[in-house]
Structures are given as C-alpha cells and as structure tokens.
C-alpha cells in the first residue's frame, strides 16, 4: 500500500513555503512571497484568514482531496484551512532536519526571515531549544537591510568572508548606522560584506554554546549565505551539515 500523500506549509514572514511528499519522497516544492500570496489567495472568512490553495496552482484538486495538510510558521495560528493540523515551528524544523539528513543527534540552527532558533536533538527527539524573536539582527531581514545599505545583492554579500571589518552593534538599527560610519571611513565593500556576515556569527554563537554537539545542522534561508557558514565553521568547532533544501525545511518537516 503506497504511503499517504502529505502537504506541508510553512507560512514564513518573508516566504510561504510548500512541500508535497509521499513518505520520505519529495514530490514537489514551491514557495511564494508571503505578502503576495496572502493578497492574491487569502480572504477573511468569519474573522479568519482563508487560503485558496487550489487557486494558487501549487496543488491539484486531486492532491488537495487526498493529502493530509500540516501547517507551521509565522502565520500558522491566523489561518483557516479545513482539516489542517497546526504544529509549532520548532517541531516542524526538527522533523525536517531529521528527514533531510537522516541524523538523530545534532544541534539545529534555523535562521529565518525574522528570527533565529537553536535546538538540541538527542536520539531523534527535541530535548531543548532557545529562540531569538525579539530582534531581527540575527535574521534574514538584517542581511537584506545591510545589503541595501551597501547597495549589493544578497548573493554578493554572501560571497565575502575575508578580513571582515569590525561591526559590534547588537541592534539591527544601530548596526545600519555603524555600517554607514564604516563606509564613510573608506573600507572596501568586500571587507564590509565580510563584517556583516561575521556579525551574524557573533550573535548566534552564544545560543550555540548552550547546546554543544558534534554536528550542527543549519536550515532557513540564511543557510544559503556561504560566507556566514564559512565563518561559523571556523568558530563553532562542529561538523556543519546543510540539508539539500534548507529554505523548505519547515514545510518538509510538516509533510514528514
């Protein structure tokens, strides 16, 4: 008997991510800008946000009729999807990391659009976690803002790790002001990009030190920042693993 079809939805602050899975096989992955997705396919029904998944074209009517749907993410508690199960973000990301890597013992670092989560997984079970959602200074939004100040793309920003300029502000807003000051001092753009990437490492290291492990699994969109990952590897002393689909990890966890 074939495994049941499952749909996982991660309603992030920046991107809405979708995974269609049958067992451990990924049938389809998709993502849309969250604001655009809500504007085009969302409507208020009885004071709840209802999403038109069929109208989005991501899933067929047959798939929606057959599949179990599980939702997580920033908007998980504000939507109305008939029959959908809602789970916490940390549970979804741990499940996604386990499915994608096959590991049972690791520390998970999930760096999303507006928050950062670090979890300890032992024997396949979540044992503890810490979350920074009070300030976006260790998130993807921070990188977007700093890239805008430097007038470079996120891809360009993520390619520089050598000889970073010191940036010490712990607040995203003050960090922008400090970066502007360093620009005015004449530092090379490459060194400034490296400095921005290093600030992320400085902010997550105290969280990582709470949960020492041999292996660090990094998920979320920031996992695609090659320079940040390289700098983090130099400091954390752990074997770093990045799943094949770090941005869709929460959706994959929902569908696992």
mmCIF file of C-alpha atoms in Angstrom:
data_model
loop_
_atom_site.group_PDB
_atom_site.id
_atom_site.type_symbol
_atom_site.label_atom_id
_atom_site.label_comp_id
_atom_site.label_asym_id
_atom_site.label_seq_id
_atom_site.Cartn_x
_atom_site.Cartn_y
_atom_site.Cartn_z
ATOM 1 C CA UNK A 1 0.000 0.000 0.000
ATOM 2 C CA UNK A 2 1.568 3.353 -1.012
ATOM 3 C CA UNK A 3 2.373 5.973 1.601
ATOM 4 C CA UNK A 4 -0.232 8.646 2.121
ATOM 5 C CA UNK A 5 0.231 11.950 0.343
ATOM 6 C CA UNK A 6 1.042 14.826 2.680
ATOM 7 C CA UNK A 7 1.210 18.586 2.236
ATOM 8 C CA UNK A 8 3.416 20.735 4.463
ATOM 9 C CA UNK A 9 3.022 24.509 4.590
ATOM 10 C CA UNK A 10 5.432 26.888 6.312
ATOM 11 C CA UNK A 11 3.955 30.386 6.399
ATOM 12 C CA UNK A 12 7.105 32.389 6.978
ATOM 13 C CA UNK A 13 7.341 36.135 7.442
ATOM 14 C CA UNK A 14 9.104 36.566 4.078
ATOM 15 C CA UNK A 15 8.207 33.439 2.108
ATOM 16 C CA UNK A 16 5.374 30.930 2.174
ATOM 17 C CA UNK A 17 6.911 27.504 1.534
ATOM 18 C CA UNK A 18 5.113 24.365 0.377
ATOM 19 C CA UNK A 19 6.082 20.686 0.242
ATOM 20 C CA UNK A 20 4.164 17.784 -1.263
ATOM 21 C CA UNK A 21 5.521 14.436 -0.066
ATOM 22 C CA UNK A 22 4.680 10.753 -0.245
ATOM 23 C CA UNK A 23 6.517 9.061 2.582
ATOM 24 C CA UNK A 24 10.067 10.425 2.518
ATOM 25 C CA UNK A 25 9.885 11.169 -1.214
ATOM 26 C CA UNK A 26 9.588 14.843 -2.121
ATOM 27 C CA UNK A 27 7.056 15.142 -4.925
ATOM 28 C CA UNK A 28 7.113 18.931 -5.229
ATOM 29 C CA UNK A 29 8.481 22.022 -3.523
ATOM 30 C CA UNK A 30 7.282 25.578 -4.081
ATOM 31 C CA UNK A 31 7.490 28.996 -2.493
ATOM 32 C CA UNK A 32 5.853 32.396 -2.908
ATOM 33 C CA UNK A 33 6.442 35.789 -1.348
ATOM 34 C CA UNK A 34 4.249 35.790 1.755
ATOM 35 C CA UNK A 35 2.630 39.184 1.195
ATOM 36 C CA UNK A 36 1.854 38.469 -2.465
ATOM 37 C CA UNK A 37 0.490 35.027 -1.566
ATOM 38 C CA UNK A 38 -1.831 36.437 1.088
ATOM 39 C CA UNK A 39 -3.012 39.277 -1.173
ATOM 40 C CA UNK A 40 -3.747 37.016 -4.160
ATOM 41 C CA UNK A 41 -5.044 33.895 -2.463
ATOM 42 C CA UNK A 42 -6.149 34.975 1.012
ATOM 43 C CA UNK A 43 -9.516 36.273 2.184
ATOM 44 C CA UNK A 44 -11.199 36.875 5.528
ATOM 45 C CA UNK A 45 -13.893 34.324 6.366
ATOM 46 C CA UNK A 46 -15.537 34.599 9.790
ATOM 47 C CA UNK A 47 -12.632 36.746 11.028
ATOM 48 C CA UNK A 48 -10.080 34.113 9.957
ATOM 49 C CA UNK A 49 -7.674 34.128 7.049
ATOM 50 C CA UNK A 50 -8.732 31.533 4.485
ATOM 51 C CA UNK A 51 -6.221 30.489 1.808
ATOM 52 C CA UNK A 52 -7.167 29.346 -1.684
ATOM 53 C CA UNK A 53 -4.572 26.635 -2.220
ATOM 54 C CA UNK A 54 -6.275 25.359 -5.376
ATOM 55 C CA UNK A 55 -6.348 28.832 -6.898
ATOM 56 C CA UNK A 56 -2.626 29.250 -6.222
ATOM 57 C CA UNK A 57 -1.911 26.463 -8.694
ATOM 58 C CA UNK A 58 0.603 24.802 -6.378
ATOM 59 C CA UNK A 59 -1.553 21.719 -5.827
ATOM 60 C CA UNK A 60 -4.177 19.982 -7.937
ATOM 61 C CA UNK A 61 -7.722 19.330 -6.742
ATOM 62 C CA UNK A 62 -6.923 15.611 -6.536
ATOM 63 C CA UNK A 63 -3.844 16.223 -4.401
ATOM 64 C CA UNK A 64 -5.741 18.524 -2.033
ATOM 65 C CA UNK A 65 -8.546 15.961 -1.713
ATOM 66 C CA UNK A 66 -6.149 13.120 -0.891
ATOM 67 C CA UNK A 67 -3.425 14.763 1.168
ATOM 68 C CA UNK A 68 -3.157 15.403 4.871
ATOM 69 C CA UNK A 69 -2.252 19.073 5.428
ATOM 70 C CA UNK A 70 0.000 20.334 8.219
ATOM 71 C CA UNK A 71 0.828 23.998 8.744
ATOM 72 C CA UNK A 72 3.525 25.848 10.676
ATOM 73 C CA UNK A 73 5.253 29.204 10.575
ATOM 74 C CA UNK A 74 4.670 32.845 11.336
ATOM 75 C CA UNK A 75 1.030 32.775 10.210
ATOM 76 C CA UNK A 76 0.044 29.319 11.411
ATOM 77 C CA UNK A 77 -2.435 30.483 14.051
ATOM 78 C CA UNK A 78 -4.248 33.025 11.896
ATOM 79 C CA UNK A 79 -5.427 30.834 9.037
ATOM 80 C CA UNK A 80 -8.446 28.660 8.408
ATOM 81 C CA UNK A 81 -7.634 25.528 6.426
ATOM 82 C CA UNK A 82 -10.346 22.929 6.896
ATOM 83 C CA UNK A 83 -8.917 19.756 8.405
ATOM 84 C CA UNK A 84 -5.367 21.076 8.601
ATOM 85 C CA UNK A 85 -3.143 20.231 11.554
ATOM 86 C CA UNK A 86 -1.102 23.051 13.112
ATOM 87 C CA UNK A 87 2.297 22.378 14.709
ATOM 88 C CA UNK A 88 4.987 24.566 16.245
ATOM 89 C CA UNK A 89 7.846 25.867 14.129
ATOM 90 C CA UNK A 90 10.500 24.147 16.215
ATOM 91 C CA UNK A 91 8.754 20.769 15.876
ATOM 92 C CA UNK A 92 8.466 21.239 12.113
ATOM 93 C CA UNK A 93 12.111 22.237 11.664
ATOM 94 C CA UNK A 94 13.442 19.370 13.770
ATOM 95 C CA UNK A 95 11.312 16.913 11.763
ATOM 96 C CA UNK A 96 12.501 18.459 8.507
ATOM 97 C CA UNK A 97 16.145 18.291 9.540
ATOM 98 C CA UNK A 98 15.795 14.643 10.539
ATOM 99 C CA UNK A 99 14.064 13.768 7.269
ATOM 100 C CA UNK A 100 16.589 15.587 5.108
ATOM 101 C CA UNK A 101 19.771 14.471 6.872
ATOM 102 C CA UNK A 102 18.850 11.127 8.453
ATOM 103 C CA UNK A 103 20.606 12.282 11.638
ATOM 104 C CA UNK A 104 19.324 11.560 15.142
ATOM 105 C CA UNK A 105 21.806 13.567 17.224
ATOM 106 C CA UNK A 106 22.590 17.164 16.326
ATOM 107 C CA UNK A 107 22.208 20.814 17.151
ATOM 108 C CA UNK A 108 19.845 22.644 14.829
ATOM 109 C CA UNK A 109 20.350 26.275 13.827
ATOM 110 C CA UNK A 110 17.400 27.685 11.904
ATOM 111 C CA UNK A 111 17.873 31.239 10.659
ATOM 112 C CA UNK A 112 14.718 32.611 9.091
ATOM 113 C CA UNK A 113 13.441 35.935 7.867
ATOM 114 C CA UNK A 114 12.747 37.446 11.288
ATOM 115 C CA UNK A 115 14.019 35.072 13.968
ATOM 116 C CA UNK A 116 16.677 32.530 14.867
ATOM 117 C CA UNK A 117 16.110 29.190 16.589
ATOM 118 C CA UNK A 118 18.650 26.785 18.089
ATOM 119 C CA UNK A 119 17.526 23.316 19.177
ATOM 120 C CA UNK A 120 19.171 20.257 20.698
ATOM 121 C CA UNK A 121 18.152 16.894 19.256
ATOM 122 C CA UNK A 122 19.199 13.677 21.018
ATOM 123 C CA UNK A 123 18.083 10.257 19.857
ATOM 124 C CA UNK A 124 15.803 11.880 17.339
ATOM 125 C CA UNK A 125 13.926 13.826 19.994
ATOM 126 C CA UNK A 126 13.895 17.537 20.729
ATOM 127 C CA UNK A 127 15.330 17.990 24.217
ATOM 128 C CA UNK A 128 15.630 21.781 24.489
ATOM 129 C CA UNK A 129 15.656 24.922 22.386
ATOM 130 C CA UNK A 130 16.165 28.659 22.541
ATOM 131 C CA UNK A 131 14.696 31.289 20.229
ATOM 132 C CA UNK A 132 15.564 34.879 19.432
ATOM 133 C CA UNK A 133 12.442 36.587 18.072
ATOM 134 C CA UNK A 134 12.794 39.924 19.886
ATOM 135 C CA UNK A 135 15.222 41.452 17.404
ATOM 136 C CA UNK A 136 15.784 40.793 13.700
ATOM 137 C CA UNK A 137 19.536 41.455 13.987
ATOM 138 C CA UNK A 138 20.378 37.756 13.564
ATOM 139 C CA UNK A 139 17.961 37.023 10.729
ATOM 140 C CA UNK A 140 17.492 37.238 7.009
ATOM 141 C CA UNK A 141 15.806 40.625 7.277
ATOM 142 C CA UNK A 142 19.008 42.022 8.812
ATOM 143 C CA UNK A 143 21.016 40.757 5.843
ATOM 144 C CA UNK A 144 18.527 42.301 3.417
ATOM 145 C CA UNK A 145 18.756 45.661 5.173
ATOM 146 C CA UNK A 146 22.557 45.632 5.307
ATOM 147 C CA UNK A 147 22.813 44.598 1.659
ATOM 148 C CA UNK A 148 20.587 47.566 0.791
ATOM 149 C CA UNK A 149 22.884 49.911 2.721
ATOM 150 C CA UNK A 150 25.899 48.503 0.875
ATOM 151 C CA UNK A 151 24.000 48.571 -2.431
ATOM 152 C CA UNK A 152 24.872 44.939 -3.205
ATOM 153 C CA UNK A 153 22.786 41.844 -3.849
ATOM 154 C CA UNK A 154 22.348 39.159 -1.195
ATOM 155 C CA UNK A 155 24.371 36.852 -3.449
ATOM 156 C CA UNK A 156 27.248 39.336 -3.499
ATOM 157 C CA UNK A 157 27.007 39.851 0.260
ATOM 158 C CA UNK A 158 27.181 36.109 0.880
ATOM 159 C CA UNK A 159 30.390 35.689 -1.122
ATOM 160 C CA UNK A 160 32.748 37.633 1.172
ATOM 161 C CA UNK A 161 34.301 36.367 4.410
ATOM 162 C CA UNK A 162 37.938 37.529 4.270
ATOM 163 C CA UNK A 163 39.334 40.274 6.526
ATOM 164 C CA UNK A 164 36.000 41.431 7.978
ATOM 165 C CA UNK A 165 35.600 44.981 9.265
ATOM 166 C CA UNK A 166 34.600 45.023 12.936
ATOM 167 C CA UNK A 167 30.894 45.736 13.446
ATOM 168 C CA UNK A 168 29.863 45.474 17.075
ATOM 169 C CA UNK A 169 26.345 46.894 17.356
ATOM 170 C CA UNK A 170 23.917 44.273 18.692
ATOM 171 C CA UNK A 171 20.823 46.028 17.334
ATOM 172 C CA UNK A 172 19.792 45.878 13.682
ATOM 173 C CA UNK A 173 19.008 49.610 13.507
ATOM 174 C CA UNK A 174 22.224 50.673 15.257
ATOM 175 C CA UNK A 175 24.050 48.157 13.084
ATOM 176 C CA UNK A 176 22.965 50.035 9.974
ATOM 177 C CA UNK A 177 24.264 53.298 11.439
ATOM 178 C CA UNK A 178 27.570 51.655 12.367
ATOM 179 C CA UNK A 179 27.898 50.203 8.863
ATOM 180 C CA UNK A 180 27.294 53.610 7.283
ATOM 181 C CA UNK A 181 30.029 55.019 9.516
ATOM 182 C CA UNK A 182 32.467 52.351 8.333
ATOM 183 C CA UNK A 183 31.539 53.038 4.705
ATOM 184 C CA UNK A 184 32.385 56.700 5.265
ATOM 185 C CA UNK A 185 35.775 55.682 6.650
ATOM 186 C CA UNK A 186 36.601 54.190 3.252
ATOM 187 C CA UNK A 187 36.696 50.451 3.927
ATOM 188 C CA UNK A 188 36.469 48.215 0.864
ATOM 189 C CA UNK A 189 32.979 46.846 0.124
ATOM 190 C CA UNK A 190 34.291 43.268 0.289
ATOM 191 C CA UNK A 191 35.545 43.767 3.850
ATOM 192 C CA UNK A 192 32.284 45.424 4.849
ATOM 193 C CA UNK A 193 30.295 42.489 3.469
ATOM 194 C CA UNK A 194 32.519 40.113 5.433
ATOM 195 C CA UNK A 195 31.952 42.223 8.546
ATOM 196 C CA UNK A 196 28.181 41.960 8.145
ATOM 197 C CA UNK A 197 28.400 38.174 7.817
ATOM 198 C CA UNK A 198 30.621 37.953 10.884
ATOM 199 C CA UNK A 199 28.073 39.872 12.969
ATOM 200 C CA UNK A 200 25.579 37.059 12.413
ATOM 201 C CA UNK A 201 28.111 34.533 13.668
ATOM 202 C CA UNK A 202 28.774 36.636 16.775
ATOM 203 C CA UNK A 203 25.059 36.775 17.546
ATOM 204 C CA UNK A 204 24.328 33.067 17.206
ATOM 205 C CA UNK A 205 27.435 31.711 18.931
ATOM 206 C CA UNK A 206 26.109 32.310 22.488
ATOM 207 C CA UNK A 207 22.973 30.357 21.536
ATOM 208 C CA UNK A 208 25.003 27.510 20.029
ATOM 209 C CA UNK A 209 27.226 27.232 23.103
ATOM 210 C CA UNK A 210 24.164 26.282 25.152
ATOM 211 C CA UNK A 211 23.774 23.075 23.142
ATOM 212 C CA UNK A 212 27.215 21.635 22.278
ATOM 213 C CA UNK A 213 27.196 18.785 19.783
ATOM 214 C CA UNK A 214 29.396 17.056 17.227
ATOM 215 C CA UNK A 215 27.098 18.088 14.385
ATOM 216 C CA UNK A 216 25.405 21.361 13.526
ATOM 217 C CA UNK A 217 22.550 21.328 11.015
ATOM 218 C CA UNK A 218 21.794 24.755 9.517
ATOM 219 C CA UNK A 219 18.407 25.471 7.946
ATOM 220 C CA UNK A 220 16.476 28.521 6.791
ATOM 221 C CA UNK A 221 17.273 30.933 4.002
ATOM 222 C CA UNK A 222 20.386 32.251 5.734
ATOM 223 C CA UNK A 223 21.936 28.778 5.333
ATOM 224 C CA UNK A 224 22.487 29.783 1.699
ATOM 225 C CA UNK A 225 24.881 32.537 2.830
ATOM 226 C CA UNK A 226 28.152 30.768 2.035
ATOM 227 C CA UNK A 227 30.372 33.330 3.735
ATOM 228 C CA UNK A 228 28.416 33.265 7.002
ATOM 229 C CA UNK A 229 28.523 29.465 7.043
ATOM 230 C CA UNK A 230 32.281 29.516 6.403
ATOM 231 C CA UNK A 231 32.875 31.962 9.259
ATOM 232 C CA UNK A 232 30.620 29.952 11.552
ATOM 233 C CA UNK A 233 32.516 26.739 10.798
ATOM 234 C CA UNK A 234 35.735 28.452 11.884
ATOM 235 C CA UNK A 235 34.288 29.333 15.277
ATOM 236 C CA UNK A 236 31.802 26.640 16.289
ATOM 237 C CA UNK A 237 34.071 23.575 16.166
ATOM 238 C CA UNK A 238 31.243 21.353 14.913
ATOM 239 C CA UNK A 239 30.740 19.382 11.737
ATOM 240 C CA UNK A 240 28.340 21.548 9.720
ATOM 241 C CA UNK A 241 25.599 19.955 7.627
ATOM 242 C CA UNK A 242 23.315 21.933 5.318
ATOM 243 C CA UNK A 243 20.316 19.962 4.006
ATOM 244 C CA UNK A 244 19.577 19.950 0.299
ATOM 245 C CA UNK A 245 16.543 22.204 0.770
ATOM 246 C CA UNK A 246 17.287 24.485 3.751
ATOM 247 C CA UNK A 247 14.626 27.074 2.877
ATOM 248 C CA UNK A 248 11.870 24.463 2.634
ATOM 249 C CA UNK A 249 12.919 22.576 5.766
ATOM 250 C CA UNK A 250 9.880 23.609 7.829
ATOM 251 C CA UNK A 251 7.450 22.634 5.078
ATOM 252 C CA UNK A 252 9.244 19.310 4.614
ATOM 253 C CA UNK A 253 9.013 18.718 8.361
ATOM 254 C CA UNK A 254 5.268 19.342 8.246
ATOM 255 C CA UNK A 255 4.871 16.810 5.450
ATOM 256 C CA UNK A 256 7.153 14.172 7.001
#
